[in-house]
XYZ file of C-alpha atoms in Angstrom:
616
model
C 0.000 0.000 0.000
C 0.954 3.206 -0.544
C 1.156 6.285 1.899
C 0.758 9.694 0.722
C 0.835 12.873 2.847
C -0.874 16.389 1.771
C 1.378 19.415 1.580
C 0.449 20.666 5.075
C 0.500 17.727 6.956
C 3.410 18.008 10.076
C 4.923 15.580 12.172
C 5.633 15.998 16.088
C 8.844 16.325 16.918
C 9.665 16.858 20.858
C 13.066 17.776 22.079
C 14.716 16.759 25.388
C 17.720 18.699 26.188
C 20.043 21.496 28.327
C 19.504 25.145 28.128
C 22.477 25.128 25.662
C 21.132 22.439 23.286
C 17.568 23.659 23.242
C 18.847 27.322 22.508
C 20.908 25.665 19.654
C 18.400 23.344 18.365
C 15.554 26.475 18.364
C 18.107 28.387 15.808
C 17.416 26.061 12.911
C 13.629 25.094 13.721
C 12.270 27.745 11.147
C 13.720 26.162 8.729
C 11.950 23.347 9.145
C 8.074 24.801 9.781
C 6.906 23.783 6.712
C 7.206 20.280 7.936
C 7.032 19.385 11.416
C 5.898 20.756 14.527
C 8.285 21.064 17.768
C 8.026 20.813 21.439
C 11.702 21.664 23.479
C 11.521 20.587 26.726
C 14.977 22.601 28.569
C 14.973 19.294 31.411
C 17.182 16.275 31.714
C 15.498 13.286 31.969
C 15.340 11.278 35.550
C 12.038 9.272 35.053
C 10.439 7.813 32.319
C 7.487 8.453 34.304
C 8.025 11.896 33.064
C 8.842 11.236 29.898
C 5.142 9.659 29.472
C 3.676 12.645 30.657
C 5.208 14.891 27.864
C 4.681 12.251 25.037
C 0.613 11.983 26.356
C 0.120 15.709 26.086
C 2.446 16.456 23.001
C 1.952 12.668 20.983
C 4.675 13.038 19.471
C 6.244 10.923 16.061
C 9.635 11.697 16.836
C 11.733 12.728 20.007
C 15.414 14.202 19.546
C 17.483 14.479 22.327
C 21.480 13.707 22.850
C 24.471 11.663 24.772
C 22.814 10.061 28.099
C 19.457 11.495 27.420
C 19.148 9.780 24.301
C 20.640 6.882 25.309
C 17.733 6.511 28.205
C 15.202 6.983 25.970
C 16.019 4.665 23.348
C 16.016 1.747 26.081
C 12.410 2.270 27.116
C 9.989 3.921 24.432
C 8.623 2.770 21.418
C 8.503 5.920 19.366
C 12.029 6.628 17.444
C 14.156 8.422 19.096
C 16.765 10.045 17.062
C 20.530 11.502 19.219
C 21.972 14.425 18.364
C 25.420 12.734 17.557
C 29.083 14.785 17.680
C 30.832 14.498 14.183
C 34.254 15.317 14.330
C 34.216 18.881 12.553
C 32.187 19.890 15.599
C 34.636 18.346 17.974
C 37.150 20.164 16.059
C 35.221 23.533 15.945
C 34.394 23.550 19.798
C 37.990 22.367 20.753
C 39.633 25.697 18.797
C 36.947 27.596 20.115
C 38.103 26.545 24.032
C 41.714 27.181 23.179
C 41.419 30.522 22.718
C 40.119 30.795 26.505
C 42.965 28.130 27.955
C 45.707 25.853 26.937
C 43.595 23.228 29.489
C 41.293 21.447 27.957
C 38.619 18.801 29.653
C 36.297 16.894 26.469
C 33.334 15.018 28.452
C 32.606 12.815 25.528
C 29.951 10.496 25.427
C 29.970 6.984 24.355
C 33.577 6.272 22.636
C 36.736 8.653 22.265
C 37.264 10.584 19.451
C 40.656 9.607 17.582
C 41.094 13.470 16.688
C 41.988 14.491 20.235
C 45.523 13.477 20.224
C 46.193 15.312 16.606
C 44.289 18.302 17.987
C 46.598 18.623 20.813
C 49.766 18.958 18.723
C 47.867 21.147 16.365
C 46.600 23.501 18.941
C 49.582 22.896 21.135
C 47.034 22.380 24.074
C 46.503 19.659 26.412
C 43.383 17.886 26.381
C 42.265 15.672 28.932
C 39.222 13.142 27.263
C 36.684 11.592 29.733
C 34.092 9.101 28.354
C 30.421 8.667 30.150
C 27.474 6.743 29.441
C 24.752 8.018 31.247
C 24.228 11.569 33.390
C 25.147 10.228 37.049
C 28.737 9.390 35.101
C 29.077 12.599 33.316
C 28.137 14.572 36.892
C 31.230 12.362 38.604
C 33.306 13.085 35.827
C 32.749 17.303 36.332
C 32.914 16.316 40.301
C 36.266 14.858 39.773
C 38.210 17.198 37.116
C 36.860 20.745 38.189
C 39.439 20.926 41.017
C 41.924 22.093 38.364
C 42.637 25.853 37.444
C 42.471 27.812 34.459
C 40.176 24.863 32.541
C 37.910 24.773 30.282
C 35.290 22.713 29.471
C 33.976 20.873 26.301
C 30.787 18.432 26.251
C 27.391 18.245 25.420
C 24.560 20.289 26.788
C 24.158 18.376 30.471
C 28.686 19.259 30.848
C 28.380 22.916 30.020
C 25.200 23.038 32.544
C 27.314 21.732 34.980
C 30.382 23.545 34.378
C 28.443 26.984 34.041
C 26.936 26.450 37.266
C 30.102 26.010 38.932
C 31.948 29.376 37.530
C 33.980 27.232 34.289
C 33.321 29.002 30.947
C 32.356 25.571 28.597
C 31.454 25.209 25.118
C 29.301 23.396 23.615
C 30.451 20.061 21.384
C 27.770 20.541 18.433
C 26.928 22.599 15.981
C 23.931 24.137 13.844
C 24.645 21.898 10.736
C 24.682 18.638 12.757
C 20.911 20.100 14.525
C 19.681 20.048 10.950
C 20.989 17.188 10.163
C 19.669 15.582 12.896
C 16.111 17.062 12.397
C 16.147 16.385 8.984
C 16.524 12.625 9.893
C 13.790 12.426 13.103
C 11.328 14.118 10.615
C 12.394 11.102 8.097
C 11.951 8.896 11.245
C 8.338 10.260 12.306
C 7.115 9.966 8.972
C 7.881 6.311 9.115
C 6.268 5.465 12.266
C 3.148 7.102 11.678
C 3.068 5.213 8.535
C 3.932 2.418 10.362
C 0.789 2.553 13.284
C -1.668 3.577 10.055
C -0.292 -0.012 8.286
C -0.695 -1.786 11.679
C -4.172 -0.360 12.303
C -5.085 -1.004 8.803
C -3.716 -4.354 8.717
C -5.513 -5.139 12.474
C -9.134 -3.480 10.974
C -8.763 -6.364 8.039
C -7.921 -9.277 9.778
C -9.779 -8.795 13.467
C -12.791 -6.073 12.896
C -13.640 -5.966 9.379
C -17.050 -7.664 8.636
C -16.278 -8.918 5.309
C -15.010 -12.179 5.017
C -11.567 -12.171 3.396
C -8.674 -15.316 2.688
C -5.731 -14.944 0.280
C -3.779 -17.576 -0.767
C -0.385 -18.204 -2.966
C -0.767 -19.428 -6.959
C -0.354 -23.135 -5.537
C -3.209 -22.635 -2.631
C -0.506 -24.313 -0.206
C -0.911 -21.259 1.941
C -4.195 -19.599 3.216
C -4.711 -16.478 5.266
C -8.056 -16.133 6.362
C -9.638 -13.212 8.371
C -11.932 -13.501 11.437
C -14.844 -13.019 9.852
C -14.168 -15.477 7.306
C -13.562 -17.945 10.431
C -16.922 -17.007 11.871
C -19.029 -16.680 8.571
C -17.679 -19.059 6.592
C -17.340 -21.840 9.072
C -13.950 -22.089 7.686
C -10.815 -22.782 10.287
C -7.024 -23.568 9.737
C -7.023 -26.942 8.555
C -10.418 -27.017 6.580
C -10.846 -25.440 3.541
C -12.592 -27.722 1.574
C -15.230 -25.226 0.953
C -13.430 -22.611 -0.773
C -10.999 -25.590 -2.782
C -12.849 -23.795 -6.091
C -10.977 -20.684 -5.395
C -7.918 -21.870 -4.154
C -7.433 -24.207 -7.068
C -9.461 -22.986 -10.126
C -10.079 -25.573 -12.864
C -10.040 -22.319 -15.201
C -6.737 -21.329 -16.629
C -7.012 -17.884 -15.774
C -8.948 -16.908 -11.933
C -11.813 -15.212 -12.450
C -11.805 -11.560 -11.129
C -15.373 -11.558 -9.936
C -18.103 -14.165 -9.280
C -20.200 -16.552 -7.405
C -19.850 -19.341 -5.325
C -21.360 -21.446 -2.333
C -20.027 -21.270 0.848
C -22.130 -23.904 3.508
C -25.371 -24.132 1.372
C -24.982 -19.454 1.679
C -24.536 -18.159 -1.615
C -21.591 -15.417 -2.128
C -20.411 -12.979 -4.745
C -16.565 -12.617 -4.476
C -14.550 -10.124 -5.892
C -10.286 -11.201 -6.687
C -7.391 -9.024 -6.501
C -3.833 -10.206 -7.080
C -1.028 -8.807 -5.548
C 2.599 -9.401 -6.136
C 5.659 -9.045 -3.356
C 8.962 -9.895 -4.323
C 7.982 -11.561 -7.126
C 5.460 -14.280 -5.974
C 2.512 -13.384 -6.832
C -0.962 -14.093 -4.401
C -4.629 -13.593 -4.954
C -7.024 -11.863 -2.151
C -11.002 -13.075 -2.566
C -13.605 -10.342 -0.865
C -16.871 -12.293 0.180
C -20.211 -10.133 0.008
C -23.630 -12.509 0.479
C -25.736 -12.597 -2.323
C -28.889 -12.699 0.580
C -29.276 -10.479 3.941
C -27.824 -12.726 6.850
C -30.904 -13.723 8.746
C -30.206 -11.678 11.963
C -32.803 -12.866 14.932
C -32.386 -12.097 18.123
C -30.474 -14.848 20.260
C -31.234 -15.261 24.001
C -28.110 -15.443 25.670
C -26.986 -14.881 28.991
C -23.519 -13.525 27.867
C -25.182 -10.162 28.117
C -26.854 -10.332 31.309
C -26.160 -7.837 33.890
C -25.992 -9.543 38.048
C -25.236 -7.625 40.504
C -25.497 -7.685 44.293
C -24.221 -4.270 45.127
C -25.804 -0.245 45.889
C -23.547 1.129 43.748
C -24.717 -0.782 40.611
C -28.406 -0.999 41.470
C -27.811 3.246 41.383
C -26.623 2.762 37.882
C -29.224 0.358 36.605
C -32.154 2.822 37.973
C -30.139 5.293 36.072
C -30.235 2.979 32.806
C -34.147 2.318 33.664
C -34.611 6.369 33.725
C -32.483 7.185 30.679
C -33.565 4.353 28.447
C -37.357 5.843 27.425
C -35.876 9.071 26.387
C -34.745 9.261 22.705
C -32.085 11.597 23.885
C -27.677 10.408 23.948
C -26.582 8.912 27.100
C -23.041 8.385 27.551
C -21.466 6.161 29.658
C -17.800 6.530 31.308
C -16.135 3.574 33.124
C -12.393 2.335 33.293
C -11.438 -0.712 30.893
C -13.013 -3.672 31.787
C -16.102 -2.330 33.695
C -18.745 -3.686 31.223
C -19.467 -0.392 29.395
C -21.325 -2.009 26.569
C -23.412 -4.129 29.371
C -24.837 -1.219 30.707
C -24.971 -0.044 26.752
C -26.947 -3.193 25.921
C -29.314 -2.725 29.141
C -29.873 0.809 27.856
C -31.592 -0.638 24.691
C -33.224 -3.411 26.553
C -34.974 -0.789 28.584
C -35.507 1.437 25.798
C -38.582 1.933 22.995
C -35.870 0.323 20.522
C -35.763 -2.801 21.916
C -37.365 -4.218 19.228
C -34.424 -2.660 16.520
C -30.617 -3.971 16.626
C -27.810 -3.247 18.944
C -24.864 -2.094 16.635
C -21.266 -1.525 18.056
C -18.335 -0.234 16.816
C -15.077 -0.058 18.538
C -13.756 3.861 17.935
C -10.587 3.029 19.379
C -9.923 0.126 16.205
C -11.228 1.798 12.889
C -8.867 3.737 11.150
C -9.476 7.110 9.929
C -9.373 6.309 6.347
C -12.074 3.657 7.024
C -14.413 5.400 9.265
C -17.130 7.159 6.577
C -17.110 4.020 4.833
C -18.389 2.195 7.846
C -20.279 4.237 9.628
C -22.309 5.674 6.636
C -21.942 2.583 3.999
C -21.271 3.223 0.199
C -23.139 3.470 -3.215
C -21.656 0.583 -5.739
C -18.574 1.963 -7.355
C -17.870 4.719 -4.650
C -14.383 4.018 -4.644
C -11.743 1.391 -6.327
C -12.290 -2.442 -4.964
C -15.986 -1.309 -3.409
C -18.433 -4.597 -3.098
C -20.383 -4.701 -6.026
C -24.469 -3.123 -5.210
C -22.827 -0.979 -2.338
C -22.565 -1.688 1.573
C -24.865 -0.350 3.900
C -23.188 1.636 6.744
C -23.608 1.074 10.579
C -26.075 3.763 11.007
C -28.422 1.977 8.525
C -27.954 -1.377 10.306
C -29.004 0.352 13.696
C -32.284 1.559 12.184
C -35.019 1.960 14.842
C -32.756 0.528 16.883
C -29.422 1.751 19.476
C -25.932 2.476 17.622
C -23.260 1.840 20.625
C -19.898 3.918 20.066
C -17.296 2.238 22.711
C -14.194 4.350 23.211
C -14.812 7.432 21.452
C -12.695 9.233 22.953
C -10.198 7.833 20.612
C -12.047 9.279 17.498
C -9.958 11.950 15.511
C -11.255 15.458 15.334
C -12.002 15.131 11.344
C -13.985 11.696 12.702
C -15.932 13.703 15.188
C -16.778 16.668 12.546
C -18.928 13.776 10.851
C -20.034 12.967 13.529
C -21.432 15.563 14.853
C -22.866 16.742 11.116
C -25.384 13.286 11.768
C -26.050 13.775 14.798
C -27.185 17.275 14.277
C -29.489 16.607 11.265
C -30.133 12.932 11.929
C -29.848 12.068 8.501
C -26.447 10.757 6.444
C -25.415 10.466 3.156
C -23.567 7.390 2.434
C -20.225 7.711 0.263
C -20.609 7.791 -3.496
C -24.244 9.416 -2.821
C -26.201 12.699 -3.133
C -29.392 11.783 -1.574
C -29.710 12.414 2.515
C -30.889 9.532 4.209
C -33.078 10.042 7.240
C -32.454 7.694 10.209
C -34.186 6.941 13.681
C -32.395 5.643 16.716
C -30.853 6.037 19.776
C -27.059 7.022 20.315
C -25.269 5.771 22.955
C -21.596 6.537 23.827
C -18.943 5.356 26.343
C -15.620 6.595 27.246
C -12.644 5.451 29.778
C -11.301 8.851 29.340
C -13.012 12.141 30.966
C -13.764 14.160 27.629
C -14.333 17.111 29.512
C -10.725 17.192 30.133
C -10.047 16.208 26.880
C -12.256 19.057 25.384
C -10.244 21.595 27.516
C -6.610 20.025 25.927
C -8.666 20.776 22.320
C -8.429 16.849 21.618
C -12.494 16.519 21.923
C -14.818 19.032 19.957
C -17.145 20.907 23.040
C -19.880 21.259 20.408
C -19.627 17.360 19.972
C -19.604 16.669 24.253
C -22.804 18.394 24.422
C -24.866 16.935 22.075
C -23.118 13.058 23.680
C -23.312 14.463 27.077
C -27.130 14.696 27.343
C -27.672 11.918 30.543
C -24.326 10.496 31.592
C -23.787 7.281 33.936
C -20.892 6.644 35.589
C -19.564 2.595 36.259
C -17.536 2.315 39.295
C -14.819 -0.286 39.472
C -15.147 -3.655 40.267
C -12.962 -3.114 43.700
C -15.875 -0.384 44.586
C -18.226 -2.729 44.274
C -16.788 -6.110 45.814
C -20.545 -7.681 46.657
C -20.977 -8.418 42.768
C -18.008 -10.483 42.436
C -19.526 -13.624 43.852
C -22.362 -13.398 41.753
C -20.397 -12.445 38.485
C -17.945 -15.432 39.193
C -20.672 -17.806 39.646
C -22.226 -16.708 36.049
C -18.921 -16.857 34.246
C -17.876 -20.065 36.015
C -21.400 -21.737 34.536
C -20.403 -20.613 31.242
C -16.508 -21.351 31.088
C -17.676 -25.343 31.958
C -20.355 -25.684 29.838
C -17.950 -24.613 26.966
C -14.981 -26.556 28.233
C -17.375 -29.260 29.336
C -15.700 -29.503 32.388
C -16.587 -32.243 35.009
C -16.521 -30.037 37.707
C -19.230 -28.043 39.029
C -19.418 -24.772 40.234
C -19.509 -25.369 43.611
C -16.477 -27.524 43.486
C -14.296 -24.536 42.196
C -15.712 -20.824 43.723
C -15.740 -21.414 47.549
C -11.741 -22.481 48.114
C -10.809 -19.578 46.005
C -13.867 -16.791 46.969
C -11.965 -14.699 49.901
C -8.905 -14.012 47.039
C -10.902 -13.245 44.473
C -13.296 -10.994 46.801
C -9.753 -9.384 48.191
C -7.839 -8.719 45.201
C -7.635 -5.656 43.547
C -8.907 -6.184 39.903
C -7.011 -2.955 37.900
C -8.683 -4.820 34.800
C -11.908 -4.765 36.458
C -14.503 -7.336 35.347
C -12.232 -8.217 32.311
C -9.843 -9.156 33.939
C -11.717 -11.496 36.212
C -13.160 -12.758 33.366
C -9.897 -13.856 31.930
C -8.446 -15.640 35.186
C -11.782 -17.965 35.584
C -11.357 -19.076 31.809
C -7.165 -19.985 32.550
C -8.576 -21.039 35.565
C -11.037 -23.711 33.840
C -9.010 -24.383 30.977
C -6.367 -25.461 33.955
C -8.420 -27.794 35.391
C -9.514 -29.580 31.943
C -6.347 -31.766 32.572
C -7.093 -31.900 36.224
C -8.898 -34.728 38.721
C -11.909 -34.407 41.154
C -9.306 -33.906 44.152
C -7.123 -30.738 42.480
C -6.367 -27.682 45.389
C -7.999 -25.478 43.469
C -6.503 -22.649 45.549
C -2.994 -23.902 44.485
C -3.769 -24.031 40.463
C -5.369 -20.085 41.189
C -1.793 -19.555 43.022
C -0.380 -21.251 39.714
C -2.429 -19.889 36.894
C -2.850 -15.539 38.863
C 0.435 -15.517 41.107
C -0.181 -12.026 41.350
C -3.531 -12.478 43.552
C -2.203 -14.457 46.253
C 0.854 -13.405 47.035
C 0.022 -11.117 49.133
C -0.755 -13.847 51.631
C 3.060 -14.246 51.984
C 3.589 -10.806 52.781
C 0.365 -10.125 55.011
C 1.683 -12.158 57.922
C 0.890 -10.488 60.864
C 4.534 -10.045 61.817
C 5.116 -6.285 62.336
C 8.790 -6.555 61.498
C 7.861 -8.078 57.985
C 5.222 -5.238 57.252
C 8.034 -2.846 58.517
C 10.549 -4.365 56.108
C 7.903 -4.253 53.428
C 7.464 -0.312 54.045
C 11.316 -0.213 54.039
C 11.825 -2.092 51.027
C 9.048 -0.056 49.228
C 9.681 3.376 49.684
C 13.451 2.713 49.549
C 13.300 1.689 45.909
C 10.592 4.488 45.312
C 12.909 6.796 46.430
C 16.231 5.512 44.514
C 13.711 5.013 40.759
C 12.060 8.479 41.718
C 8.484 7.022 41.760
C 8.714 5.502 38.147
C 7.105 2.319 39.167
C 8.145 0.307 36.089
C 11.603 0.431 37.427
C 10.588 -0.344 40.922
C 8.379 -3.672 40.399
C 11.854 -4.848 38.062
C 14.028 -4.131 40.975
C 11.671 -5.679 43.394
C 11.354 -8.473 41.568
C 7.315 -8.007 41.658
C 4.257 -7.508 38.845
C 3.394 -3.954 38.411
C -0.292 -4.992 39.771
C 0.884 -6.346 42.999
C 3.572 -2.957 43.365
C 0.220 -1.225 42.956
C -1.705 -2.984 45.407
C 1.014 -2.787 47.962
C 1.704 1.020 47.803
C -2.338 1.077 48.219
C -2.078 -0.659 51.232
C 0.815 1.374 52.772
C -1.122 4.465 52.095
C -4.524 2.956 53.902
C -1.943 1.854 56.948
């Protein structure tokens, strides 16, 4: 696939550096305005803790920074980070500049030593005394050590002349404005890469894990198939069976056909063949579109039922009871995990659209260039590769019914400027169309992000929060509501054996491990306890009548039980835990990453302890 980028799009570059770098690196930024936008931070980095907190407000595709800095970065983010790097004409240049100030010369260099030094010293006739470093503590002992000599000077990057200016040395700094360009021309080069990079990925992801089309390629020999996940679930087609589409894998025709029919599982299909060629070997993608609409009737399931035990979420299902007959938006906010679209689904139970279909889309998983398309559908030929007859959109499918929008906080501002046009006028116009389409339903939104606050950082449109923002509920975490976890355990339990058809029963497996699940934490809320009862089952497929269930949940979640090790109640072991704790907060300056490594624990059980010194 290829990328292109309009005229005025910019990438984000952000800066970390010294007063001296960051004055240096701001001298040649106009020359680059036409392409990228910049952030200078004037810091040295201690945490990455506060690296993150830069990178979430600026989201950067780029970050620039030099020596140690650079260095530190590079080990712990995933975003390209591009050093400012000495050549030796700037070594050269800053060295002559120092000798006119003193014969003594101290280069902090970082990383390797520069083979110049020794000719510059018989060239200048000065005497230069080269000191390597690796990271900042290094470079700070190195200044410590060397600035009990008189009449020096000082060469080095931007943290060394810091240093030395503070203490009274003059210092000069080792780079120089055509190595900044340089530099920026290459973490511009480097942003424009990743972003292409995350659209790919996203693209790629949207294809193969959300898209609702069913879609397989395979080579010219059909020894290799790729098939998508909708092609798993609508075609009934897995890994190792592909009888069913052996017609398009291995055409009796000479030549494939580029469009057609075929029959998939007694459903008839039109398909619609692209080949594609990489490195030489050439493969052929098949699009699916059924010839009839997919009889959709509503299924009775409990995988959508809402138990509860606790105040907190009665409150929020009388709220869901009140909203629901109201035609108006109701958006619902939650951490990950909390069952957002439950609530969503219990919304449309309750409301006068019961009767219509639930739609969801993920906001957080469609990429931009995708979004129209599949929100509003398309008219037949709308664009290159379009299903033959057209596609209706998402709002169409949600007709008389709810349309659920999880996470949409994540939606781009040009995605919420169509937004907001439907939900305005409450009609849509699908792509490749002139005609307005009018459309009756009921919006309902949820986000794990506050949008107020992201409305006052400009990343949410205010015009857009107040149309969503009509009734709002509010999901508290699974720890705030520990009553329900009994009851939610019980119903996912019933389900995980019936689909494993386990031999045990429910009541062989919840009351050994009820106290740890009813004590632990749950950051991943709901979700999360979701996940450890199906390890927990799967676990126990292999496992007799007289398992210790409490010793495969020790196994399978370490993380929830060991406090139990800890929670003695032996003062001198809760002292040392205090000790231990806010000792290696204070040496990793609160970057708890860095803490739970040295430790030796998971970042969830770091959390949970540092809750439970702050209740103490």
């Amino acid at each position: 696939m290829k990328t292109t980028h309009s005229p005025s799009e910019h990438v984000r570059i952000l800066v970390f550096g010294h007063k001296e770098f960051s004055q240096l690196m701001s001298s040649v930024m106009s020359e680059f305005s036409e392409k990228a936008h910049f952030n200078i931070l004037d810091t040295i980095v201690d945490s990455i803790s506060e690296v993150e907190k830069h990178i979430k407000e600026f989201r950067p595709d780029a970050i620039v920074s030099a020596g140690a800095n650079a260095a530190y970065l590079k080990t712990y983010l995933e975003i390209p980070v591009i050093s400012l790097n000495s050549s030796t004409d700037d070594i050269i240049l800053a060295v002559r500049r120092a000798a006119q100030v003193s014969k003594e010369i101290v280069l902090i260099n970082f990383g390797q030593p520069s083979p110049v030094v020794p000719l510059l010293e018989t060239a200048l006739n000065v005497s230069i005394q080269e000191e390597i470093y690796t990271t900042s503590e290094e470079a700070r002992e190195i200044l410590q050590l060397t600035r009990q000599r008189k009449h020096i000077v000082y060469v080095g990057a931007s943290l060394v002349c810091g240093l030395a200016t503070k203490y009274g040395f003059p210092a000069f700094l080792l780079y120089t404005s055509d190595s900044c360009r340089k530099t920026l021309t290459k973490a511009i080069d480097a942003g424009r890469n990743h972003v292409n990079t995350l659209q790919k990925t996203a693209l790629t992801d949207w294809l193969i894990h959300q898209s609702k089309t069913p879609i397989f390629m395979t080579d010219e020999q059909g020894d290799s198939v790729i098939i998508n996940h909708a092609a798993h679930k609508d075609l009934g087609i897995n890994n190792n069976n592909y009888e069913e589409l052996e017609n398009l894998i291995h055409p009796s025709e000479q030549q494939r056909q580029t469009d057609g029919e075929c029959e998939i599982h007694g459903t008839e299909w039109w398909f619609h063949q692209d080949r594609v060629v990489t490195k030489g070997t050439a493969s052929y993608v098949y699009q699916l579109y059924r010839k009839q609409p997919k009889n959709e009737k509503q299924i009775i399931s409990n995988r959508h039922d809402l138990v509860y035990s606790s105040p907190a979420l009665a409150d929020v299902v009388q709220q869901v009871k009140s909203f629901s007959t109201s035609p108006s938006n109701v958006l619902i906010y939650g951490e990950s995990g909390t069952g957002k679209e439950l609530i969503a689904r219990a919304v449309h139970q309750h409301s006068p659209y019961a009767n219509g279909r639930f739609v969801a889309l993920n906001c957080s998983a469609i990429p931009t260039e995708l979004f129209e398309g599949e929100l509003f559908g398309y008219r037949d030929g709308a664009f290159t590769g379009s299903k033959r007859g057209g596609r209706k959109g998402l709002i169409e499918e949600a007709q008389n019914g709810v349309l659920f929008l999880d996470e949409i906080s994540e939606l781009a501002l040009d995605q919420q400027s169509k937004l907001l046009r439907f939900m305005q006028e409450r009609h849509y116009r699908p792509l490749g169309s002139n005609e307005e389409k009018p459309v009756n339903l009921k919006l309902v939104a949820a986000s794990n992000k506050p949008l107020r606050e992201l409305v006052e950082e400009g990343l949410f449109r205010e015009d857009l929060f107040f149309r969503l923002n009509v009734f709002n509920i509010h999901i508290p975490t699974l720890s705030e509501r520990p009553e329900d976890i009994h009851r939610i355990a019980e119903q996912k339990l019933t389900a995980f054996i019936s689909s494993y058809r386990l031999s045990f029963l429910v009541e062989d497996i919840l009351p050994p491990i009820l106290n740890d699940l009813c004590n632990y934490s749950w950051p991943g809320n709901v979700r999360e306890l979701e996940n450890v009862l199906e390890r927990l089952v799967a676990y126990l497929q292999m496992a007799d009548k007289g398992t210790d269930i409490k010793q495969v949940l020790k196994r399978i979640a370490p993380e929830m039980v060991e406090h139990e090790s800890f929670d003695a109640n032996n003062g001198l072991v809760k002292a040392k835990e205090l000790e231990l704790v806010v000792e290696a907060m204070t040496r990793f300056n609160g970057d708890k990453r860095r803490v739970a490594s040295y430790l030796g624990l998971s970042q969830t059980t770091l959390w949970r302890r540092l809750k439970n010194i702050n209740n103490n």
